[in-house]
């Protein structure tokens, strides 16, 4: 599983802490982590709006399999990611959120609160969140287990409804976004390295190149 970590301007100063905890948890599983957002306050400016665009490009191009994002409360990042096709983002404040999202919703992104409630021992909470998100075995098994069948059915139905509502293919939706927003989202060196080295959809790669060269 390839994982992208992305952080926006308000919480960029915590990137080193979050990045370390994520790598410490998934490193033994040989899951590569791509730190594609802001690494500190001096990095190029991103908002949670840009995080949604970045996540959608990485997921829909199959450059990564999972996104860890967030903002001050986590709410803006969750909404920003969830408006895009193919991205299913959960809201995660504690380890049980991560476990239940893993087992019941089986999505491909998490939005964490990096300011609200982020006090003494916060790095421990983040570590335990990542442990429940990535080291609890097969995903989508349901919880409690006797509820597995309807939960799996509803998760699949939700994805079908989202696809029906969006209707257009992903590249059309990406092209409908203000190109300047997209350009800012894809400008980062670490993002570009992750995307161009792992993108599996040539059409998306061509469009991102055209935006960067515009």
Short mmCIF file of C-alpha atoms in Angstrom, two decimals:
data_model
loop_
_atom_site.label_atom_id
_atom_site.label_comp_id
_atom_site.label_asym_id
_atom_site.label_seq_id
_atom_site.Cartn_x
_atom_site.Cartn_y
_atom_site.Cartn_z
CA UNK A 1 0.00 0.00 0.00
CA UNK A 2 1.35 3.39 -1.02
CA UNK A 3 0.35 6.20 1.36
CA UNK A 4 0.44 9.96 0.79
CA UNK A 5 0.59 12.37 3.72
CA UNK A 6 -0.56 15.91 2.97
CA UNK A 7 -0.79 18.88 5.31
CA UNK A 8 -1.98 22.42 4.69
CA UNK A 9 -0.73 25.82 5.83
CA UNK A 10 -2.33 26.12 9.25
CA UNK A 11 -0.78 22.91 10.59
CA UNK A 12 2.37 22.57 8.48
CA UNK A 13 4.54 23.06 11.55
CA UNK A 14 3.39 19.66 12.84
CA UNK A 15 4.34 17.81 9.68
CA UNK A 16 7.59 16.36 11.05
CA UNK A 17 5.76 14.83 14.04
CA UNK A 18 2.95 13.34 11.95
CA UNK A 19 5.32 12.09 9.26
CA UNK A 20 7.51 10.34 11.84
CA UNK A 21 4.60 8.59 13.55
CA UNK A 22 3.16 7.43 10.22
CA UNK A 23 6.49 6.08 8.98
CA UNK A 24 7.19 4.36 12.30
CA UNK A 25 3.86 2.52 12.09
CA UNK A 26 3.81 1.49 8.42
CA UNK A 27 7.56 1.11 7.88
CA UNK A 28 7.62 -2.50 9.18
CA UNK A 29 4.83 -3.29 6.69
CA UNK A 30 6.97 -1.95 3.82
CA UNK A 31 4.32 0.64 2.95
CA UNK A 32 6.03 3.63 1.31
CA UNK A 33 5.00 7.07 2.60
CA UNK A 34 5.06 10.12 0.32
CA UNK A 35 5.09 13.44 2.18
CA UNK A 36 3.43 15.46 -0.58
CA UNK A 37 1.95 18.46 1.26
CA UNK A 38 3.61 21.25 3.23
CA UNK A 39 6.63 20.11 5.25
CA UNK A 40 6.85 23.40 7.18
CA UNK A 41 5.43 26.93 7.17
CA UNK A 42 7.94 28.04 4.51
CA UNK A 43 6.83 25.44 1.98
CA UNK A 44 4.57 26.51 -0.90
CA UNK A 45 1.16 27.55 0.42
CA UNK A 46 -1.64 24.98 0.42
CA UNK A 47 -5.16 25.07 1.85
CA UNK A 48 -7.49 22.15 2.48
CA UNK A 49 -9.05 22.96 -0.91
CA UNK A 50 -5.74 22.07 -2.56
CA UNK A 51 -5.51 18.89 -0.48
CA UNK A 52 -8.76 17.64 -2.01
CA UNK A 53 -7.43 18.23 -5.53
CA UNK A 54 -4.13 16.57 -4.71
CA UNK A 55 -5.83 13.56 -3.14
CA UNK A 56 -8.17 13.12 -6.08
CA UNK A 57 -5.32 13.19 -8.59
CA UNK A 58 -3.22 10.69 -6.64
CA UNK A 59 -6.11 8.29 -6.00
CA UNK A 60 -7.67 8.42 -9.47
CA UNK A 61 -4.30 8.07 -11.19
CA UNK A 62 -3.51 5.10 -8.91
CA UNK A 63 -0.29 6.79 -7.86
CA UNK A 64 -1.13 5.98 -4.24
CA UNK A 65 -3.65 3.79 -2.46
CA UNK A 66 -4.41 5.81 0.66
CA UNK A 67 -4.37 9.45 1.77
CA UNK A 68 -3.70 10.84 5.23
CA UNK A 69 -4.82 14.47 5.33
CA UNK A 70 -6.20 16.95 7.80
CA UNK A 71 -6.40 20.55 8.92
CA UNK A 72 -7.10 22.37 12.17
CA UNK A 73 -10.37 20.55 12.89
CA UNK A 74 -10.17 17.93 10.16
CA UNK A 75 -13.63 18.94 8.95
CA UNK A 76 -12.53 21.11 6.02
CA UNK A 77 -10.11 18.48 4.76
CA UNK A 78 -12.76 15.76 5.01
CA UNK A 79 -15.29 17.81 3.02
CA UNK A 80 -12.70 18.87 0.45
CA UNK A 81 -11.56 15.31 -0.21
CA UNK A 82 -15.06 13.83 -0.29
CA UNK A 83 -16.36 16.10 -3.06
CA UNK A 84 -14.03 14.39 -5.55
CA UNK A 85 -14.81 11.19 -7.47
CA UNK A 86 -13.11 8.06 -6.21
CA UNK A 87 -12.12 9.50 -2.82
CA UNK A 88 -13.84 8.15 0.32
CA UNK A 89 -12.57 10.10 3.31
CA UNK A 90 -13.37 9.44 6.96
CA UNK A 91 -13.20 11.84 9.90
CA UNK A 92 -10.83 10.58 12.56
CA UNK A 93 -10.26 11.96 16.05
CA UNK A 94 -9.19 8.83 17.91
CA UNK A 95 -8.03 5.26 17.25
CA UNK A 96 -11.54 3.78 17.41
CA UNK A 97 -12.58 6.11 14.57
CA UNK A 98 -9.74 4.75 12.46
CA UNK A 99 -10.61 1.13 13.25
CA UNK A 100 -14.33 1.52 12.59
CA UNK A 101 -13.76 3.44 9.36
CA UNK A 102 -11.36 0.71 8.27
CA UNK A 103 -13.78 -2.10 9.01
CA UNK A 104 -17.18 -0.54 8.21
CA UNK A 105 -16.61 2.08 5.51
CA UNK A 106 -13.38 0.73 4.00
CA UNK A 107 -12.45 4.07 2.41
CA UNK A 108 -9.15 5.34 1.05
CA UNK A 109 -8.51 8.53 3.02
CA UNK A 110 -8.56 9.89 6.55
CA UNK A 111 -8.90 13.49 7.72
CA UNK A 112 -7.36 14.20 11.12
CA UNK A 113 -7.66 17.21 13.43
CA UNK A 114 -4.15 18.62 13.86
CA UNK A 115 -5.16 21.57 16.09
CA UNK A 116 -8.44 20.76 17.90
CA UNK A 117 -7.61 18.48 20.82
CA UNK A 118 -3.96 18.30 19.78
CA UNK A 119 -2.35 18.67 23.21
CA UNK A 120 -0.19 16.69 25.58
CA UNK A 121 0.35 13.16 24.25
CA UNK A 122 -1.05 14.06 20.83
CA UNK A 123 1.72 12.17 19.04
CA UNK A 124 0.63 9.01 20.91
CA UNK A 125 -2.96 9.44 19.75
CA UNK A 126 -1.76 9.91 16.16
CA UNK A 127 0.41 6.80 16.41
CA UNK A 128 -2.48 4.71 17.73
CA UNK A 129 -4.74 6.08 14.98
CA UNK A 130 -2.24 4.93 12.37
CA UNK A 131 -1.91 1.54 14.03
CA UNK A 132 -5.67 0.98 13.87
CA UNK A 133 -5.85 2.34 10.33
CA UNK A 134 -3.05 0.25 8.85
CA UNK A 135 -2.17 -2.73 11.04
CA UNK A 136 -5.50 -4.34 11.95
CA UNK A 137 -5.61 -6.92 9.19
CA UNK A 138 -8.02 -7.18 6.29
CA UNK A 139 -10.18 -4.13 5.77
CA UNK A 140 -13.94 -4.04 5.33
CA UNK A 141 -14.73 -7.00 7.58
CA UNK A 142 -17.46 -5.17 9.47
CA UNK A 143 -17.97 -4.40 13.14
CA UNK A 144 -19.49 -6.10 14.96
CA UNK A 145 -18.99 -9.12 12.71
CA UNK A 146 -22.66 -10.06 12.71
CA UNK A 147 -23.30 -6.73 10.97
CA UNK A 148 -20.68 -7.34 8.28
CA UNK A 149 -23.02 -8.17 5.40
CA UNK A 150 -25.27 -5.06 5.54
CA UNK A 151 -22.26 -2.83 6.25
CA UNK A 152 -20.39 -4.13 3.22
CA UNK A 153 -23.52 -3.74 1.10
CA UNK A 154 -24.10 -0.15 2.25
CA UNK A 155 -20.45 0.83 1.69
CA UNK A 156 -20.68 -0.44 -1.88
CA UNK A 157 -24.02 1.30 -2.42
CA UNK A 158 -22.62 4.60 -1.17
CA UNK A 159 -19.81 4.38 -3.72
CA UNK A 160 -22.36 3.62 -6.45
CA UNK A 161 -24.51 6.60 -5.47
CA UNK A 162 -21.51 8.92 -5.48
CA UNK A 163 -20.49 7.69 -8.93
CA UNK A 164 -24.05 8.23 -10.20
CA UNK A 165 -24.22 11.75 -8.79
CA UNK A 166 -20.86 12.78 -10.25
CA UNK A 167 -21.69 11.17 -13.64
CA UNK A 168 -18.78 12.70 -15.61
CA UNK A 169 -15.50 10.83 -15.80
CA UNK A 170 -12.73 11.95 -13.48
CA UNK A 171 -10.69 13.85 -16.05
CA UNK A 172 -13.74 15.95 -16.97
CA UNK A 173 -14.26 16.90 -13.33
CA UNK A 174 -10.59 17.78 -12.93
CA UNK A 175 -10.68 19.99 -16.02
CA UNK A 176 -13.76 21.76 -14.65
CA UNK A 177 -11.78 23.06 -11.65
CA UNK A 178 -10.07 26.46 -11.88
CA UNK A 179 -6.69 25.62 -13.49
CA UNK A 180 -4.90 27.99 -11.10
CA UNK A 181 -6.18 25.97 -8.14
CA UNK A 182 -4.99 22.78 -9.79
CA UNK A 183 -1.62 24.33 -10.64
CA UNK A 184 -1.02 25.36 -7.04
CA UNK A 185 -2.04 21.91 -5.85
CA UNK A 186 0.43 20.10 -8.13
CA UNK A 187 3.35 22.53 -7.93
CA UNK A 188 5.14 20.93 -4.97
CA UNK A 189 8.31 19.02 -5.76
CA UNK A 190 7.43 16.10 -3.49
CA UNK A 191 3.94 15.85 -4.95
CA UNK A 192 5.32 15.81 -8.49
CA UNK A 193 7.88 13.15 -7.64
CA UNK A 194 5.20 10.90 -6.13
CA UNK A 195 2.75 11.50 -8.95
CA UNK A 196 5.01 11.24 -11.99
CA UNK A 197 6.87 8.19 -10.68
CA UNK A 198 3.68 6.27 -9.79
CA UNK A 199 0.88 7.54 -12.05
CA UNK A 200 -0.83 4.70 -13.92
CA UNK A 201 -3.28 6.78 -15.98
CA UNK A 202 -1.52 8.56 -18.88
CA UNK A 203 -4.44 10.92 -19.58
CA UNK A 204 -4.29 12.36 -16.07
CA UNK A 205 -0.52 12.69 -16.31
CA UNK A 206 -0.81 14.58 -19.59
CA UNK A 207 -3.33 17.01 -18.14
CA UNK A 208 -1.23 17.70 -15.04
CA UNK A 209 1.77 18.39 -17.28
CA UNK A 210 -0.30 20.80 -19.39
CA UNK A 211 -1.41 22.69 -16.26
CA UNK A 212 2.17 22.94 -14.99
CA UNK A 213 3.34 24.24 -18.36
CA UNK A 214 0.54 26.78 -18.72
#
